[in-house]
Structure formats: C-alpha cells, structure tokens
Short mmCIF file of C-alpha atoms and ligand atoms in Angstrom, two decimals:
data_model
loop_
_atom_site.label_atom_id
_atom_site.label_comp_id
_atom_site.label_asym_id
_atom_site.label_seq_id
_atom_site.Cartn_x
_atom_site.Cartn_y
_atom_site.Cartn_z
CA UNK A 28 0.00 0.00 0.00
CA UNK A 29 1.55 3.39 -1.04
CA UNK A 30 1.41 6.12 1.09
CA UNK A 31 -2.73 7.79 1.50
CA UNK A 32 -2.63 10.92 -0.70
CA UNK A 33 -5.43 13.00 1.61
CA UNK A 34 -5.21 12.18 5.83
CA UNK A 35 -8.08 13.45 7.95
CA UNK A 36 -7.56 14.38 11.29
CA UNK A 37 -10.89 14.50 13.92
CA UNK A 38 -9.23 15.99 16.90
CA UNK A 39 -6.21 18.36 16.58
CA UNK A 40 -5.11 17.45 20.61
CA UNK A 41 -1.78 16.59 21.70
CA UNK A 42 -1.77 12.69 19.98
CA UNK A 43 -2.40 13.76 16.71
CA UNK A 44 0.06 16.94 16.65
CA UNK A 45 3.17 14.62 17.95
CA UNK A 46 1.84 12.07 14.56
CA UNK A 47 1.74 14.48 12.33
CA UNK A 48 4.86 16.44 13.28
CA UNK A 49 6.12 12.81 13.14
CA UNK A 50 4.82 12.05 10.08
CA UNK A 51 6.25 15.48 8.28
CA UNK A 52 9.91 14.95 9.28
CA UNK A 53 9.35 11.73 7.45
CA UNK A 54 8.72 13.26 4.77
CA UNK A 55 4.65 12.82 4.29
CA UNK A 56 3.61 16.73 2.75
CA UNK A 57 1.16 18.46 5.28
CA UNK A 58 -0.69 20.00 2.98
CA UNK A 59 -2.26 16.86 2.28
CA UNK A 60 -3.70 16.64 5.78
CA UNK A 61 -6.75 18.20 6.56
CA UNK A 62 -7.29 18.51 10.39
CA UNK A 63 -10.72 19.56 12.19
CA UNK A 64 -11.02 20.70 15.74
CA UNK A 65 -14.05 21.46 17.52
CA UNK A 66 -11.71 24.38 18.79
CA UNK A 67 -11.42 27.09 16.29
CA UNK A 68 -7.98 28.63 17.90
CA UNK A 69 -6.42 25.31 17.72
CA UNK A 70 -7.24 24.89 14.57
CA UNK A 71 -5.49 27.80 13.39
CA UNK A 72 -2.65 26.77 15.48
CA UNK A 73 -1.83 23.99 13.50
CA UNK A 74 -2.73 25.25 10.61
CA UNK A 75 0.19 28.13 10.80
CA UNK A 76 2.25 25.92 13.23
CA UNK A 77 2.34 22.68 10.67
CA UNK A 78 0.94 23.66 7.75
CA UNK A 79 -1.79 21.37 7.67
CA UNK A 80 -4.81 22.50 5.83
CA UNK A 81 -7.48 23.39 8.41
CA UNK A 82 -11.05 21.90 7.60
CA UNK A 83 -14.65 23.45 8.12
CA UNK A 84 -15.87 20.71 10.17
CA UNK A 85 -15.51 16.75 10.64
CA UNK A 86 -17.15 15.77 7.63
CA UNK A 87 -15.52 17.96 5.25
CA UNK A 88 -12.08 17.09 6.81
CA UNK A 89 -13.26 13.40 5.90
CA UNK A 90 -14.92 13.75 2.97
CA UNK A 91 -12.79 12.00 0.16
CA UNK A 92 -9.99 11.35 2.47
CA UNK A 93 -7.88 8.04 1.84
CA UNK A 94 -7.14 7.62 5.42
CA UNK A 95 -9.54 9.26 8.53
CA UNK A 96 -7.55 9.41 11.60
CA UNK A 97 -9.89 9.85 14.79
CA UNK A 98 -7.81 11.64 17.72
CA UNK A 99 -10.73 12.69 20.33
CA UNK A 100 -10.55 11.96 23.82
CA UNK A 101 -13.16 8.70 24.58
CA UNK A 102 -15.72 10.92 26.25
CA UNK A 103 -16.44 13.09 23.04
CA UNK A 104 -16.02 10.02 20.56
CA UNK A 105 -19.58 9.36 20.52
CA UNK A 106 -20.19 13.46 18.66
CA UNK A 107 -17.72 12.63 16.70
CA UNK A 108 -18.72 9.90 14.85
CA UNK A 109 -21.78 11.27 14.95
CA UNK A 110 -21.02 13.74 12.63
CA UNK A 111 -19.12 11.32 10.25
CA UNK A 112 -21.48 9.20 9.93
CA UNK A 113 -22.07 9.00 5.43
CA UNK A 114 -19.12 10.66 5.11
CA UNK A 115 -16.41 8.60 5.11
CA UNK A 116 -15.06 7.08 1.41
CA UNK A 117 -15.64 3.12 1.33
CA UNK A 118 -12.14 2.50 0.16
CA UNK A 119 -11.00 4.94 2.79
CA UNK A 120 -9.29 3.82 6.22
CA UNK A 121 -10.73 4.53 9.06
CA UNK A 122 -8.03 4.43 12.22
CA UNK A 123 -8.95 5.14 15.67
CA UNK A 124 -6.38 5.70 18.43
CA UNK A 125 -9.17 6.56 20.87
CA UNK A 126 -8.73 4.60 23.72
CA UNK A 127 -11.07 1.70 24.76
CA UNK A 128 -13.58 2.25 21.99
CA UNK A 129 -14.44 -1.26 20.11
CA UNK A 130 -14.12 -1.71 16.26
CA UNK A 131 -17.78 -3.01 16.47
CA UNK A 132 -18.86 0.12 18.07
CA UNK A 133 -17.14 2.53 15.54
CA UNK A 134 -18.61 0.53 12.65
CA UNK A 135 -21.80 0.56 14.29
CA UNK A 136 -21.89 4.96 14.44
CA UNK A 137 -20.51 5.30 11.14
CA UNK A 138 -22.89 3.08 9.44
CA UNK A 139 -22.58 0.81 6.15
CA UNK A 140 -19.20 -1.43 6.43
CA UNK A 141 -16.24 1.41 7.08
CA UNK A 142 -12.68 -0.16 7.00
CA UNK A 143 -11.90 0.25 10.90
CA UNK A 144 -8.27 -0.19 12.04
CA UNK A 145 -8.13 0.35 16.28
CA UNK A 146 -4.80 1.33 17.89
CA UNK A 147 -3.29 1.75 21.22
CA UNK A 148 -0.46 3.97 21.14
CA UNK A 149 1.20 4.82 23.85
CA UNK A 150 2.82 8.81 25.32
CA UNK A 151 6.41 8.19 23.72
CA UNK A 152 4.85 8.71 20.36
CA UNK A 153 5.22 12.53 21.19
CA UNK A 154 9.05 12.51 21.27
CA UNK A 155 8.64 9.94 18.06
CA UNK A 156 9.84 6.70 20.27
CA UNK A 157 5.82 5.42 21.38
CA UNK A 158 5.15 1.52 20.88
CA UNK A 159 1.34 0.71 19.34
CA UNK A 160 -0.39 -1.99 18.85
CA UNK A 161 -3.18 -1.95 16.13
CA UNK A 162 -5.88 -4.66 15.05
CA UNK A 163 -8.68 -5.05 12.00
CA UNK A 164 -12.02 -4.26 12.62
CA UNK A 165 -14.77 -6.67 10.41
CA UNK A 166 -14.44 -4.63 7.24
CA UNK A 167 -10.76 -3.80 7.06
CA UNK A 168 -8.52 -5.46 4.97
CA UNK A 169 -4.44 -6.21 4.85
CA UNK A 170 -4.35 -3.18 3.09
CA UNK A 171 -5.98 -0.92 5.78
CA UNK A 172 -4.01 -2.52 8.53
CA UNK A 173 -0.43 -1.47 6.29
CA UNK A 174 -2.22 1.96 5.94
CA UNK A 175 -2.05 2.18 10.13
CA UNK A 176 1.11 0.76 10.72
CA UNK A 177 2.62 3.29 7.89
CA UNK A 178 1.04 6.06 10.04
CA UNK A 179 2.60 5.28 13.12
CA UNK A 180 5.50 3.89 12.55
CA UNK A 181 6.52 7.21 12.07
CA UNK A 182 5.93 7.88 15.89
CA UNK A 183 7.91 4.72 16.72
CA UNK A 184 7.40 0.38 16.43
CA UNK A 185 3.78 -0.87 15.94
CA UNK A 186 2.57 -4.43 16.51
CA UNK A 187 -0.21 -6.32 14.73
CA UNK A 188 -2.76 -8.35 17.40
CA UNK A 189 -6.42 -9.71 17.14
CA UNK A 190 -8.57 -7.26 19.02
CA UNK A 191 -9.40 -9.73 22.17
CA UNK A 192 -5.68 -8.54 23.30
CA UNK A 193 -6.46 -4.75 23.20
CA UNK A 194 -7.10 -4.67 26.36
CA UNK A 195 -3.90 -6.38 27.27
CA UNK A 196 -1.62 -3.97 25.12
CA UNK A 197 -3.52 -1.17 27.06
CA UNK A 198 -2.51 -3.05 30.29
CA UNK A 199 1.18 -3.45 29.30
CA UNK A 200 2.42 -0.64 27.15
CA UNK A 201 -0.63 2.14 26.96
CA UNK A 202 -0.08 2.45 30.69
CA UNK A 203 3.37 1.06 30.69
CA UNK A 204 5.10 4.30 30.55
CA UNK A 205 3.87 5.19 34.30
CA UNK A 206 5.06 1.94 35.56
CA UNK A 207 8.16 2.75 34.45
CA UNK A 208 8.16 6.10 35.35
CA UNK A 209 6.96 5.44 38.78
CA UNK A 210 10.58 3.50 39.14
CA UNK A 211 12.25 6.34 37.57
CA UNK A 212 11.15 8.57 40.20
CA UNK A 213 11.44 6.22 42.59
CA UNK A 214 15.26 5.85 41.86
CA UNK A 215 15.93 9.47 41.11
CA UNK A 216 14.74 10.46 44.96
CA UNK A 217 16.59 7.23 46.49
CA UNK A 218 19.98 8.80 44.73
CA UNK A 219 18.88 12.05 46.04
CA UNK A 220 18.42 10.84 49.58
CA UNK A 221 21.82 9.20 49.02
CA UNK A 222 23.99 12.97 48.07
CA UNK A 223 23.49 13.32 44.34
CA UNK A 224 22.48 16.23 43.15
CA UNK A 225 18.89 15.98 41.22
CA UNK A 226 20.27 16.95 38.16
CA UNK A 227 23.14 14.03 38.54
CA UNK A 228 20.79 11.49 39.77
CA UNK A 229 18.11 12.45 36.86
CA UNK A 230 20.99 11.80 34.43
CA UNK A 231 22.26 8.75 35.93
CA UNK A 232 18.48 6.76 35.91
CA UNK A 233 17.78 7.85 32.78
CA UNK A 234 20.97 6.65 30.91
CA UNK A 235 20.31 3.37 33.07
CA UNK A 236 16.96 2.91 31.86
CA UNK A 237 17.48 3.53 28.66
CA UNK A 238 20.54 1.62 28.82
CA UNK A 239 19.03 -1.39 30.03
CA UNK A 240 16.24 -1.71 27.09
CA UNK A 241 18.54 -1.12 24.56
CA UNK A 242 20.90 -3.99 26.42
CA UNK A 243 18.00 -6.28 25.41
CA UNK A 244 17.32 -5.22 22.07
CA UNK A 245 21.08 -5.12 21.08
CA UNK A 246 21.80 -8.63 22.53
CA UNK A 247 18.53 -10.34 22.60
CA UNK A 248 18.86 -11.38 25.62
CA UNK A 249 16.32 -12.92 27.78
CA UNK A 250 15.65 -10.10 30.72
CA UNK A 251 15.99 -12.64 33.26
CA UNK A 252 18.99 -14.04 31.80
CA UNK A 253 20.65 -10.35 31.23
CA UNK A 254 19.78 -10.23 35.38
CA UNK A 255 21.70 -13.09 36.46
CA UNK A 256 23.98 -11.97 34.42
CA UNK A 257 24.45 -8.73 36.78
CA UNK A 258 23.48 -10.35 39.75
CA UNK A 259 26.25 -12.03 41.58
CA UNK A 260 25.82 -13.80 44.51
CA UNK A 261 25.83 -11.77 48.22
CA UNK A 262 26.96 -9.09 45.84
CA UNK A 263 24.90 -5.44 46.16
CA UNK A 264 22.12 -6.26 43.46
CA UNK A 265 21.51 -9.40 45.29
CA UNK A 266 20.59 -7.78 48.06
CA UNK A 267 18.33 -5.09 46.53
CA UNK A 268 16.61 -7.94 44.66
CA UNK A 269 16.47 -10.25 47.60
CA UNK A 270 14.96 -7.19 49.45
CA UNK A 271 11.93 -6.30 46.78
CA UNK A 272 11.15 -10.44 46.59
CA UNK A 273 10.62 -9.90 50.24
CA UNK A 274 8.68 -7.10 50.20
CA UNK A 275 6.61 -8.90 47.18
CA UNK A 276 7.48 -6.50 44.56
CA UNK A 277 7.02 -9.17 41.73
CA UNK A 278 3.40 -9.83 42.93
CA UNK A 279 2.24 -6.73 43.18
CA UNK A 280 3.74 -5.83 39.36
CA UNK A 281 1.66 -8.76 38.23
CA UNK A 282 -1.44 -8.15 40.16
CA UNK A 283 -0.71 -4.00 39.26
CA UNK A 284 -0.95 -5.31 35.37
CA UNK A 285 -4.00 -7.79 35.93
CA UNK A 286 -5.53 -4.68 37.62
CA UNK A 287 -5.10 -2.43 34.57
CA UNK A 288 -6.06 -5.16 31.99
CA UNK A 289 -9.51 -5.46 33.93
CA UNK A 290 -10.00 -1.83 33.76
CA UNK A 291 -9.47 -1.53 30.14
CA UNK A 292 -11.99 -4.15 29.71
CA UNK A 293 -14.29 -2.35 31.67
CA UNK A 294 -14.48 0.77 29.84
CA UNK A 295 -14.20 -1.07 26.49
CA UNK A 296 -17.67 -2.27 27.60
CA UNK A 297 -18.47 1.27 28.56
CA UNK A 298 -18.48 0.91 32.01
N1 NAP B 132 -1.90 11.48 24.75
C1 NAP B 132 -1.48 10.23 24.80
O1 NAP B 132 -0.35 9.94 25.20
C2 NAP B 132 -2.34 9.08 24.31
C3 NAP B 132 -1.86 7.76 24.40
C4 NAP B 132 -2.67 6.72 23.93
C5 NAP B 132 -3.91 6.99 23.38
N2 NAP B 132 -4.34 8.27 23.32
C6 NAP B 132 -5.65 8.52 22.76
O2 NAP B 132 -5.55 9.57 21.81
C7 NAP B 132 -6.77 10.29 21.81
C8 NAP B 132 -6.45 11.77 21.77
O3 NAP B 132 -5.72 12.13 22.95
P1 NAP B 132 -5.09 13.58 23.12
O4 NAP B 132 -4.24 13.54 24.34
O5 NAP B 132 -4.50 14.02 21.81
O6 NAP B 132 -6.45 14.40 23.42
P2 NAP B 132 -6.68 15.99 23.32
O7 NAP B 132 -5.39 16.71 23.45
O8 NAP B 132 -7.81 16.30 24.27
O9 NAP B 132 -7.20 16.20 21.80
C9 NAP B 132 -8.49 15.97 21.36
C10 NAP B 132 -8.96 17.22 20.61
O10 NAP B 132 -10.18 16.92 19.93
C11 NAP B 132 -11.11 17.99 20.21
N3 NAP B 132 -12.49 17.49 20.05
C12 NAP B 132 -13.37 17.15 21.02
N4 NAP B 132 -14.54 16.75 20.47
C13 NAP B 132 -14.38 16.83 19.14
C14 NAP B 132 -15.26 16.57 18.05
N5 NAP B 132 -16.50 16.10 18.21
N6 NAP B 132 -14.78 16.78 16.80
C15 NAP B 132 -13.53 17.25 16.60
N7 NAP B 132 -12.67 17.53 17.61
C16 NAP B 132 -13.09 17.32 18.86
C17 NAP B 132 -10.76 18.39 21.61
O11 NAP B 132 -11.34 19.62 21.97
P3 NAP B 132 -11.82 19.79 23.51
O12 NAP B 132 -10.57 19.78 24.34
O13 NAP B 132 -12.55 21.11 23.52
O14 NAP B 132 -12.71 18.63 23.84
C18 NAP B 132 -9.24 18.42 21.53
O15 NAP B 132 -8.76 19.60 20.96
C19 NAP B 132 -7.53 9.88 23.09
O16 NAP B 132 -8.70 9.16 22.75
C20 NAP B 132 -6.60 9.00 23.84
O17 NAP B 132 -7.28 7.90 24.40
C21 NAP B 132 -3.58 9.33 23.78
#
C-alpha cells in the first residue's frame, strides 16, 4: 500500500500533533492533511504551526480522504462519529487511536461497512519513540491494517494483534510508561536521599533505563537471563533484589498489570 494521498484528522489534541509532526519529518507533505477541531484557535494553530490545511468541520475534513484518523478523547467520541457518519469514502481507512472504543462500536456509528483499524499507542509517540499496537475491525482489509502501521510507525514500532488482546496492550504498554516512570522517580529520589544532586541522579536513571532496554534489544537477551547476568551472589544487586522479593514487589507488578487489563476491559464495555 503506497502512502494515502489525503489524511483526515478528527481531533487536533496533543496525539495527533506529535503524529503528524512525526509524520512530516518523514517526509509525508502536510498539505495533504486536513485537520478539524471542535476548537477554532487550535485549529489555526496547527494550521500556521504545521501547515496542515485546516477543515470546516468533521465531515468535510473526511470527505474523500484516503485515510480518517480519529484523535478525540473517549468521552467526546460518541459526537464525533456522529457527525461522520455517510461521510467517510468506502475504500477509505478509518483508524482510531481513541482509547477503549471497540471496532464493532465505531462501525456501528458510522454506518454501512467502514474499513476500521483500532490502535493503542502509547505517550512516547510525542518525542517519536511510542510503541502501538493496532488490530482489524470486520471490514478492514491487509491493506488498511499497512495503511495504520505506515502512520505510526513514524511515531515509533507498531505491533499487529487480534482485538481480544487490546485490552492487554492497554494493560502493558498504553499504561506502561507510568510503571516505568513510577521506578524512575522512585530511583531518582533514592539517589537524592543518598547525596546526588537531582540533576546528577536524573541523568544517571535515565541513561540506566534507557541503557538497560537497549541492552536487550542489542543482545537479545532474555531479561531474566541479562539479570543473572548482573546479579552475583551476596553481591549489592543481590541484596536489593532479595529485598523487593521480600517485600513482594514481583506480585504486586503482576497483580498491578492484571488490575489495569480489567479496567481496560471495563471501559471497552463502557463501564
Ligand atoms: N496522549 C497520549 O499519550 C495518548 C496515548 C494513547 C492513546 N491516546 C488517545 O488519543 C486520543 C487523543 O488524545 P489527546 O491527548 O490528543 O487528546 P486531546 O489533546 O484532548 O485532543 C483531542 C482534541 O479533539 C477535540 N475534540 C473534542 N470533540 C471533538 C469533536 N467532536 N470533533 C472534533 N474535535 C473534537 C478536543 O477539543 P476539547 O478539548 O474542547 O474537547 C481536543 O482539541 C484519546 O482518545 C486517547 O485515548 C492518547
């Protein structure tokens, strides 16, 4: 699939700036995208800011579009669609990174059989390093799906799964980033506690963190193999291990995820 000569974008929020500014230093032409806002500053905004052609309303943003990108928070989705609904193209791509919204209930607003892809990005896709996962909705094809993935791979790796695991992917990288910011900040005030200066300490965990995923990926290491590997016996990691196992650290992480993945099911349902 070659890249979608006209993008719509419903929403012009923080998600869908970070893709398209994404999206431009790749090279895709912004004057191709037509963006609608139910805020008329922001709309301007982006229209000086990124050059993106700023549309009259939803449906004449999607109105012959190749690929309709829908960027509104969950709690305005249902509007939204609302006033797509006949609009869309039926060779046109639908992709929704709204959060916890089925495929089935998109198709269902937008009437006759639009080609939904869902995604979950996740908040790295503003600084161009996010991880999403995307599935097919009944009516999308191969071809929509490569559409997606085109999209936002520019705002960092994407990953095909069936839709029954969107709620996991929410669970494990859609709220990842706080778990592992929660350590981050966790480490950066130990450090502090310890002497360092914040600015030190700030440097120090971040280089570690990003040190230690790009460990994996270089080597291909398993992560509990890449452990041992820096754990030696009655040495100082041993003990800080030994010490969260006692504390139950593990468990929690596990029951923390479980805990998230019900949640996302939840308000998938529309609870
Ligand atoms: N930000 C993230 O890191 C992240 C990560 C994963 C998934 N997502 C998903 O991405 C979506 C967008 O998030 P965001 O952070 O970019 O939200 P955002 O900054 O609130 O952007 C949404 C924009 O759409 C506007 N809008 C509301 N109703 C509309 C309508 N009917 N038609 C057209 N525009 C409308 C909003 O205006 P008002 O503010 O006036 O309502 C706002 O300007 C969300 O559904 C979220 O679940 C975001």
């Amino acid at each position: 699939m070659s890249e979608p000569v006209t993008m719509a974008w419903i929403g012009a929020g923080n998600m869908a700036e970070a893709l398209i500014r994404a999206l431009v230093r790749a090279g895709w032409s912004p004057s191709s995208m037509r963006v609608s806002d139910v805020r008329a500053e922001r709309l301007e905004w982006c229209a000086r800011e990124l050059g993106v052609v700023a549309a009259a309303d939803n449906a004449a943003a999607a109105r012959g579009a190749d690929l309709v990108v829908l960027a509104v928070k969950p709690q305005t989705m249902a509007a939204a669609l609302d006033s797509l609904r006949g609009e869309i193209g039926e060779t046109a791509t639908v992709l929704s990174i709204v959060a916890g919204v089925p495929t089935a209930r998109i198709e269902a607003a937008l009437g006759g059989r639009p080609r939904v892809v869902r995604a979950m990005p996740n908040t790295p896709a503003l600084v161009g390093a996010g991880a999403s996962a995307v599935c097919a909705g009944r009516w999308a094809d191969d071809g929509d799906l490569a559409r997606a993935e085109t999209t936002l791979r520019a705002a960092g790796r994407v990953e095909r799964v069936p839709e029954s695991l969107m709620d996991a992917v929410t669970a494990i990288s859609g709220s990842g980033p706080a778990y592992v910011l929660l350590l981050i900040e966790l480490m950066i005030e130990s450090a502090v506690r310890f002497g360092l200066t914040p600015d030190v300490a700030r440097r120090l965990v971040l280089a570690t963190v990003a040190g230690s995923a790009r460990l994996l990926e270089a080597t291909d290491l398993d992560p509990r193999e890449a452990r041992r590997r820096v754990t030696s016996e009655k040495g100082t990691t041993d003990a800080a291990i030994r010490e969260l196992e006692r504390h139950g650290v593990p468990a929690a992480f596990a029951s923390a995820f479980d805990a998230a993945r019900r949640r996302a099911a939840e308000l998938a349902a529309g609870a």
